[in-house]
Coordinates of N, CA and C in Angstrom, one line a residue:
M1 N -15.5 9.9 -12.2 CA -15.3 11.3 -12.2 C -14.1 11.9 -11.9
P2 N -13.4 12.8 -12.8 CA -12.5 13.3 -12.2 C -12.2 14.3 -10.9
Q3 N -11.5 14.7 -10.0 CA -10.9 15.9 -9.7 C -11.7 17.5 -10.4
Q4 N -12.6 18.3 -9.7 CA -12.4 19.0 -10.4 C -12.2 20.0 -9.2
C5 N -11.3 21.4 -10.1 CA -10.9 22.6 -9.3 C -11.7 23.9 -10.0
L6 N -11.7 24.9 -8.7 CA -12.7 25.5 -8.9 C -11.5 26.3 -8.0
S7 N -11.9 28.0 -8.4 CA -11.3 29.1 -7.6 C -13.0 30.0 -6.8
R8 N -11.9 30.4 -5.7 CA -13.3 31.0 -5.2 C -11.6 32.6 -4.8
G9 N -12.0 33.2 -5.1 CA -11.2 34.3 -4.7 C -9.7 33.8 -5.3
D10 N -8.8 34.0 -4.2 CA -7.7 33.7 -3.9 C -7.6 32.2 -3.8
E11 N -8.4 32.0 -3.4 CA -8.2 30.4 -2.9 C -8.8 29.4 -3.7
R12 N -8.2 28.2 -3.6 CA -8.3 27.1 -4.8 C -9.1 25.9 -4.1
I13 N -9.8 25.5 -4.7 CA -10.6 24.4 -4.4 C -11.0 23.1 -4.8
V14 N -10.5 22.1 -4.7 CA -10.6 20.8 -5.5 C -12.0 19.8 -4.8
T15 N -12.5 19.7 -5.9 CA -13.7 19.2 -5.9 C -13.7 17.6 -6.1
E16 N -13.9 16.6 -5.2 CA -14.0 15.3 -5.5 C -15.3 15.1 -6.0
P17 N -15.2 13.5 -6.2 CA -16.7 13.2 -7.5 C -17.6 13.0 -6.2
S18 N -17.0 13.1 -5.0 CA -18.4 13.0 -3.7 C -18.9 14.6 -3.8
G19 N -18.4 15.7 -4.5 CA -19.6 16.7 -4.6 C -18.2 18.3 -3.4
R20 N -17.7 16.7 -2.3 CA -16.9 17.6 -1.3 C -15.6 18.4 -1.4
A21 N -15.6 19.6 -1.5 CA -15.0 20.7 -1.3 C -13.9 20.8 -0.7
R22 N -12.7 20.3 -1.1 CA -11.2 20.2 -0.4 C -10.3 20.8 -0.5
D23 N -9.6 21.4 0.2 CA -8.3 22.6 0.2 C -7.1 21.8 -0.2
P24 N -6.8 22.0 -1.3 CA -5.8 21.0 -2.1 C -4.8 21.0 -0.6
E25 N -4.2 22.5 -0.5 CA -2.9 22.5 -0.2 C -2.8 21.4 1.3
A26 N -4.3 21.4 2.6 CA -4.8 20.2 3.3 C -3.9 19.1 2.8
V27 N -4.6 18.6 1.7 CA -4.9 17.1 0.8 C -3.0 17.0 1.0
S28 N -2.8 17.7 0.1 CA -0.8 18.0 -0.4 C -0.6 17.5 1.1
R29 N -0.4 18.3 1.9 CA 0.5 18.4 3.2 C -0.1 17.0 3.7
F30 N -1.2 16.4 3.4 CA -1.2 14.9 4.3 C -0.5 14.1 3.4
V31 N -0.7 13.9 1.8 CA -0.3 13.5 0.9 C 1.4 13.0 1.8
E32 N 2.1 14.3 1.5 CA 3.6 14.4 2.1 C 3.8 14.3 3.2
H33 N 2.9 13.7 4.2 CA 2.9 14.1 5.5 C 2.9 12.1 5.4
F34 N 1.8 11.7 5.3 CA 2.3 10.1 5.3 C 3.2 9.4 4.0
A35 N 3.1 10.1 3.2 CA 4.4 9.4 2.2 C 5.9 9.2 2.7
A36 N 5.8 10.5 3.8 CA 7.4 10.3 4.8 C 7.3 9.5 5.6
Q37 N 6.1 9.2 6.4 CA 6.6 7.7 7.0 C 6.0 6.6 6.7
L38 N 5.7 6.4 5.3 CA 5.8 5.1 4.8 C 7.5 5.6 3.9
V39 N 7.9 6.6 3.6 CA 9.8 6.3 3.3 C 10.2 5.8 4.8
E40 N 10.3 6.1 5.4 CA 10.3 5.5 6.9 C 10.6 4.4 7.0
A41 N 9.5 3.7 6.9 CA 9.1 2.5 7.1 C 9.8 1.7 5.8
G42 N 10.7 2.1 5.2 CA 11.2 1.5 4.1 C 10.6 1.6 2.9
L43 N 8.8 2.1 2.5 CA 9.0 2.2 1.0 C 9.8 3.4 0.4
Q44 N 9.6 3.3 -1.2 CA 10.2 4.2 -1.5 C 9.8 5.3 -1.8
R45 N 10.4 6.4 -2.1 CA 9.8 8.0 -2.1 C 8.8 7.8 -3.8
M46 N 8.7 8.0 -4.2 CA 7.6 8.1 -5.4 C 6.7 6.8 -5.2
P47 N 6.9 5.6 -5.2 CA 5.4 4.9 -4.6 C 4.8 5.5 -3.7
A48 N 5.4 5.6 -2.8 CA 5.0 5.9 -1.3 C 3.9 7.3 -1.5
R49 N 4.4 8.5 -2.2 CA 3.3 9.4 -2.4 C 2.8 9.4 -3.1
V50 N 2.4 8.2 -4.6 CA 1.2 7.7 -4.7 C 0.5 7.0 -4.5
F51 N 1.2 6.1 -3.4 CA 0.2 5.4 -2.6 C -1.0 6.6 -1.8
A52 N 0.0 7.5 -1.1 CA -1.0 8.3 -0.3 C -1.6 9.5 -1.2
A53 N -1.9 9.5 -2.7 CA -2.5 10.2 -3.1 C -3.9 9.7 -3.2
L54 N -3.3 8.3 -3.9 CA -4.6 7.5 -3.9 C -5.7 7.1 -2.6
L55 N -4.8 7.2 -1.7 CA -5.6 7.1 -0.7 C -6.5 7.9 -0.1
A56 N -5.7 9.3 -0.2 CA -6.2 10.5 0.1 C -7.4 10.9 -1.1
S57 N -7.6 10.4 -2.1 CA -9.0 10.4 -3.1 C -9.9 9.7 -2.5
D58 N -11.3 10.4 -2.5 CA -12.2 10.1 -1.8 C -12.5 8.9 -3.0
K59 N -12.7 8.7 -4.2 CA -12.4 7.2 -4.9 C -11.7 6.3 -4.8
G60 N -10.6 6.5 -4.0 CA -9.5 5.5 -4.4 C -9.3 5.1 -5.8
V61 N -9.1 5.7 -6.6 CA -9.0 6.1 -8.3 C -8.5 6.9 -8.5
L62 N -7.7 7.3 -9.1 CA -6.6 8.0 -10.5 C -6.4 7.8 -11.1
T63 N -6.5 8.7 -12.4 CA -5.0 8.2 -13.6 C -4.1 8.7 -13.4
S64 N -3.3 8.3 -14.2 CA -1.7 8.6 -14.3 C -1.5 10.2 -14.6
A65 N -2.6 10.9 -15.3 CA -3.0 11.7 -15.6 C -3.2 12.5 -14.9
E66 N -4.1 12.3 -13.6 CA -4.6 13.0 -12.7 C -3.3 12.7 -11.3
L67 N -2.6 12.0 -11.3 CA -1.5 11.2 -10.1 C -0.2 12.2 -10.5
G68 N 0.5 12.8 -11.7 CA 1.0 13.3 -12.6 C 1.2 14.7 -12.3
E69 N -0.7 15.4 -12.2 CA -0.9 16.9 -12.2 C -0.8 17.3 -10.5
Q70 N -1.3 15.6 -9.5 CA -1.5 16.6 -8.3 C -0.2 16.2 -7.8
L71 N 0.9 15.3 -8.1 CA 2.0 15.3 -7.1 C 3.1 16.2 -7.9
K72 N 2.6 16.4 -9.2 CA 4.3 17.2 -10.1 C 5.0 16.5 -10.2
I73 N 4.9 15.3 -10.8 CA 5.5 14.3 -11.6 C 5.4 13.9 -13.0
S74 N 6.2 13.5 -13.7 CA 6.2 13.0 -14.7 C 5.3 11.7 -15.0
P75 N 4.9 11.4 -16.5 CA 4.0 9.8 -16.5 C 4.6 8.5 -16.0
A76 N 6.6 8.8 -16.3 CA 7.6 7.6 -16.3 C 7.7 7.4 -14.5
A77 N 7.4 8.5 -13.5 CA 7.5 8.8 -12.5 C 6.5 7.9 -12.0
V78 N 5.1 8.3 -12.8 CA 4.0 7.4 -12.1 C 4.2 6.3 -12.6
S79 N 4.6 6.1 -13.3 CA 4.3 4.5 -14.3 C 5.4 3.8 -13.7
G80 N 6.2 4.2 -13.0 CA 7.5 3.6 -12.3 C 6.8 3.0 -10.5
A81 N 6.4 4.0 -10.6 CA 5.9 4.0 -9.0 C 4.5 2.9 -8.8
V82 N 3.8 3.1 -9.7 CA 2.8 1.8 -9.7 C 3.3 0.5 -10.2
R83 N 4.3 0.5 -10.9 CA 4.5 -1.0 -11.0 C 5.0 -1.3 -9.6
Y84 N 5.5 -0.7 -9.1 CA 6.0 -1.2 -8.2 C 5.0 -1.5 -7.0
L85 N 4.0 -0.7 -7.1 CA 3.1 -0.7 -5.7 C 1.9 -2.0 -6.6
A86 N 2.0 -2.3 -7.9 CA 1.2 -2.9 -7.9 C 1.9 -4.6 -7.7
Q87 N 3.1 -4.4 -8.3 CA 4.1 -5.1 -7.6 C 3.9 -5.7 -6.1
V88 N 4.0 -5.4 -5.3 CA 3.5 -5.3 -3.8 C 1.9 -5.3 -3.5
R89 N 1.0 -5.6 -4.3 CA -0.2 -5.7 -4.2 C -1.0 -4.3 -3.1
M90 N -0.6 -3.5 -3.5 CA -1.0 -2.0 -3.0 C -1.8 -1.2 -3.4
V91 N -1.7 -1.1 -4.8 CA -2.5 -0.7 -5.7 C -3.2 -1.7 -6.8
S92 N -3.9 -1.6 -7.9 CA -4.4 -2.3 -9.1 C -4.9 -1.7 -9.8
R93 N -4.1 -1.8 -11.1 CA -4.7 -1.6 -12.6 C -6.1 -1.7 -13.5
E94 N -7.0 -1.1 -13.6 CA -7.5 -1.1 -14.4 C -7.5 -0.2 -15.6
R95 N -9.2 -0.4 -16.3 CA -9.2 0.7 -17.7 C -10.5 1.2 -17.0
E96 N -10.2 2.2 -17.5 CA -11.4 3.6 -17.7 C -12.3 2.8 -18.4
P97 N -14.0 2.5 -18.0 CA -14.6 2.3 -19.3 C -15.0 3.0 -20.5
G98 N -14.7 2.9 -21.5 CA -14.8 3.2 -23.1 C -13.6 4.1 -23.1
S99 N -12.4 3.4 -22.7 CA -11.0 4.3 -23.0 C -10.2 3.5 -22.8
R100 N -9.0 3.8 -23.5 CA -7.8 2.8 -23.6 C -7.1 3.3 -22.2
R101 N -7.0 4.3 -21.3 CA -6.5 5.2 -20.0 C -6.6 4.0 -19.4
E102 N -5.2 4.1 -18.4 CA -5.6 3.1 -17.0 C -6.0 4.1 -16.3
R103 N -6.4 3.5 -14.9 CA -6.6 4.5 -14.0 C -5.9 3.2 -12.8
Y104 N -5.9 4.0 -11.4 CA -5.0 2.7 -10.9 C -6.2 3.1 -9.5
R105 N -6.5 2.1 -8.8 CA -6.9 2.1 -7.0 C -6.6 1.6 -6.4
V106 N -6.6 2.1 -5.0 CA -6.4 1.4 -3.9 C -7.0 1.3 -3.2
H107 N -7.3 -0.2 -2.7 CA -8.3 -0.9 -2.2 C -8.7 -1.0 -0.3
G108 N -9.5 -1.2 -0.2 CA -10.0 -1.2 1.2 C -9.3 -2.3 1.9
D109 N -9.1 -3.3 1.2 CA -8.1 -4.4 2.0 C -6.6 -4.3 1.3
Q110 N -6.3 -3.2 1.4 CA -4.3 -2.8 0.7 C -3.5 -3.3 2.0
W111 N -3.7 -2.9 2.6 CA -2.7 -3.8 4.1 C -2.7 -4.8 4.3
Y112 N -4.0 -5.6 4.3 CA -4.2 -7.2 4.0 C -3.0 -7.6 2.9
E113 N -3.7 -7.0 1.9 CA -2.7 -8.1 0.8 C -1.5 -7.4 1.0
A114 N -1.3 -6.3 1.4 CA 0.8 -6.3 1.5 C 0.9 -7.3 2.3
L115 N 0.6 -7.3 3.2 CA 1.3 -8.2 4.7 C 1.4 -9.6 4.1
T116 N 0.0 -10.2 3.1 CA -0.5 -11.6 2.6 C 1.0 -11.4 1.6
N117 N 1.4 -10.5 1.0 CA 2.7 -10.2 0.0 C 3.5 -10.9 0.9
R118 N 3.9 -10.3 2.3 CA 5.2 -10.2 3.2 C 5.1 -11.5 3.5
E119 N 3.8 -12.2 3.4 CA 3.8 -13.5 4.5 C 4.4 -14.6 3.6
A120 N 4.1 -14.6 2.1 CA 4.9 -14.6 1.3 C 6.8 -15.0 0.7
V121 N 7.5 -13.7 1.7 CA 8.4 -13.1 1.7 C 9.2 -14.1 2.9
I122 N 8.3 -14.0 3.7 CA 9.1 -14.7 5.0 C 8.8 -16.3 4.5
K123 N 7.7 -17.0 4.2 CA 8.3 -18.1 3.9 C 9.2 -18.5 3.5
R124 N 10.2 -17.6 2.2 CA 11.4 -17.6 0.8 C 12.5 -17.7 2.1
W125 N 11.9 -16.5 3.2 CA 13.2 -16.6 4.1 C 13.6 -17.4 5.0
E126 N 12.7 -18.1 5.7 CA 12.4 -19.3 6.3 C 13.1 -20.6 5.3
D127 N 12.4 -20.8 4.3 CA 13.2 -22.0 3.7 C 14.7 -21.7 3.5
A128 N 15.4 -20.1 3.0 CA 17.0 -20.1 2.9 C 17.4 -20.1 4.3
L129 N 17.0 -19.6 4.9 CA 17.7 -19.9 6.9 C 17.6 -21.6 7.2
R130 N 16.7 -22.5 6.8 CA 16.6 -23.9 7.2 C 17.9 -24.6 5.8
E131 N 18.2 -24.1 4.7 CA 19.0 -24.6 4.4 C 20.6 -24.1 4.8
G132 N 20.3 -22.9 5.2 CA 21.9 -21.7 6.0 C 22.0 -23.0 7.2
V133 N 20.9 -22.9 8.2 CA 21.1 -24.2 9.1 C 22.0 -25.3 9.1
T134 N 21.2 -25.8 7.7 CA 21.8 -27.5 7.7 C 23.0 -27.2 6.7
S135 N 23.5 -26.3 6.4 CA 24.8 -26.2 5.6 C 26.1 -25.6 7.2
L136 N 25.3 -24.7 8.0 CA 26.7 -23.8 8.9 C 26.7 -25.2 10.1
G137 N 25.7 -26.1 10.0 CA 25.7 -26.8 11.2 C 24.5 -26.4 12.9
A138 N 23.5 -26.7 13.0 CA 22.8 -26.7 13.8 C 23.6 -26.0 15.2
D139 N 24.5 -26.7 15.5 CA 25.2 -26.6 16.8 C 26.6 -26.1 16.4
T140 N 26.7 -24.7 15.7 CA 27.5 -23.6 15.1 C 27.1 -22.6 16.6
P141 N 27.8 -21.6 16.3 CA 27.7 -20.3 16.8 C 26.9 -19.5 15.7
A142 N 26.9 -19.9 14.2 CA 26.5 -19.1 13.0 C 24.9 -20.0 12.9
G143 N 25.1 -21.4 13.2 CA 24.3 -22.4 13.0 C 22.8 -22.3 14.2
R144 N 23.2 -21.9 15.3 CA 22.5 -21.4 16.4 C 21.6 -19.9 16.2
R145 N 23.0 -18.6 15.8 CA 22.0 -18.0 15.4 C 20.8 -17.8 14.4
L146 N 21.2 -18.9 13.2 CA 20.0 -18.6 11.9 C 19.2 -19.9 12.4
T147 N 19.0 -20.7 13.4 CA 18.1 -21.5 14.3 C 17.1 -20.4 15.2
E148 N 18.0 -19.4 15.4 CA 17.0 -18.6 16.5 C 16.7 -17.5 15.3
T149 N 16.4 -17.1 14.1 CA 16.1 -16.6 13.6 C 15.2 -17.3 12.7
L150 N 15.4 -18.2 12.3 CA 14.1 -19.1 12.0 C 13.2 -19.5 12.4
A151 N 13.7 -18.9 13.9 CA 12.1 -19.5 14.2 C 11.2 -18.3 14.9
F152 N 12.1 -16.7 15.0 CA 11.3 -15.5 14.9 C 10.5 -15.8 13.5
F153 N 11.3 -16.0 12.6 CA 10.4 -16.0 11.2 C 8.8 -16.9 11.6
E154 N 9.5 -18.2 11.8 CA 8.1 -19.2 12.1 C 7.3 -18.9 12.5
F155 N 7.2 -17.7 13.9 CA 6.8 -17.1 14.9 C 5.7 -15.9 14.3
V156 N 6.2 -15.0 13.4 CA 5.6 -14.2 12.8 C 5.0 -14.3 12.0
D157 N 5.5 -15.4 11.0 CA 4.7 -16.3 10.4 C 3.1 -16.8 10.6
R158 N 3.2 -17.7 11.8 CA 1.7 -18.0 12.6 C 0.9 -16.9 13.1
E159 N 2.0 -15.7 13.4 CA 1.0 -14.6 14.0 C 0.1 -13.8 13.3
I160 N 1.1 -13.5 12.0 CA 0.4 -13.1 10.9 C -0.6 -13.7 10.5
V161 N -0.8 -15.0 10.4 CA -2.1 -15.7 10.2 C -3.0 -15.6 10.9
A162 N -2.6 -15.8 12.4 CA -3.9 -15.7 13.5 C -4.2 -14.5 13.1
M163 N -4.0 -13.1 13.0 CA -3.7 -11.8 13.5 C -4.6 -11.4 11.8
M164 N -5.1 -12.0 11.3 CA -5.3 -11.5 9.8 C -7.0 -12.4 9.4
E165 N -7.0 -13.9 10.3 CA -8.4 -13.8 10.4 C -9.2 -12.9 11.4
R166 N -8.5 -12.8 12.8 CA -9.3 -11.5 13.3 C -9.2 -10.5 12.9
W167 N -8.1 -10.1 12.0 CA -8.4 -8.5 10.8 C -9.9 -8.7 10.2
R168 N -10.0 -9.7 9.5 CA -11.2 -10.0 8.7 C -12.4 -10.1 9.3
A169 N -12.3 -10.4 10.3 CA -13.9 -10.7 11.8 C -13.9 -8.9 12.4
H170 N -12.6 -8.6 12.5 CA -13.2 -7.5 13.6 C -13.3 -6.4 12.0
R171 N -13.0 -6.4 11.0 CA -13.0 -5.6 9.6 C -15.0 -5.7 9.2
E172 N -15.2 -6.8 9.4 CA -16.4 -7.4 8.8 C -17.8 -6.7 9.8
E173 N -17.5 -6.3 11.2 CA -18.1 -6.8 12.2 C -18.7 -5.1 12.4
R174 N -17.0 -4.0 12.0 CA -17.2 -2.1 12.0 C -17.4 -2.4 11.0
F175 N -16.7 -2.9 10.0 CA -17.2 -1.7 8.7 C -18.1 -2.5 7.4
G176 N -18.4 -3.7 7.4 CA -19.7 -5.0 6.8 C -18.7 -5.2 5.2
R177 N -19.4 -5.8 4.6 CA -18.2 -6.6 4.2 C -17.5 -5.4 3.2
G178 N -18.3 -4.9 2.6 CA -18.3 -3.4 1.9 C -16.9 -4.2 0.2
E179 N -16.7 -3.0 -0.1 CA -15.3 -2.9 -1.2 C -14.1 -3.5 -0.2
G180 N -13.4 -4.8 -1.3 CA -12.3 -5.1 -1.0 C -12.1 -6.3 -1.5

């Protein structure tokens, strides 16, 4: 069920599928603030805004039209942002039941999925660095620098795996199995 807009005098209220009324300006402020934080961390602006809007939605699901309306962006901007977010496993696409329209979902485990995707990138970097050490020679200044960089990424890789195991246990203890 999509968001519904109601008016009370001069005040515009957004009612989420949960039935809870929310101030659209407060939602917009959160979305833009959190998106700005994601941009500072390296995410592109439009995917950051789309992700924050999905995260702020009670159901974690919005259609392209709803995203476009809420963020005041074009369907092409939504499409490009969602394509990127799906590629890095931060959102998924699904068909609306009984419709040809797609909707986009953010999951409770989106951070886990995003880090898991980063783990694959780190593995590729490790392979490239190993190749570089072999090519440049481990005993050269550049080879030693690459060896240290490789050691750092191997350390990060091991820590991410261990951290994700601890997170799964912590998440289940705190939130139960739930969605995700």
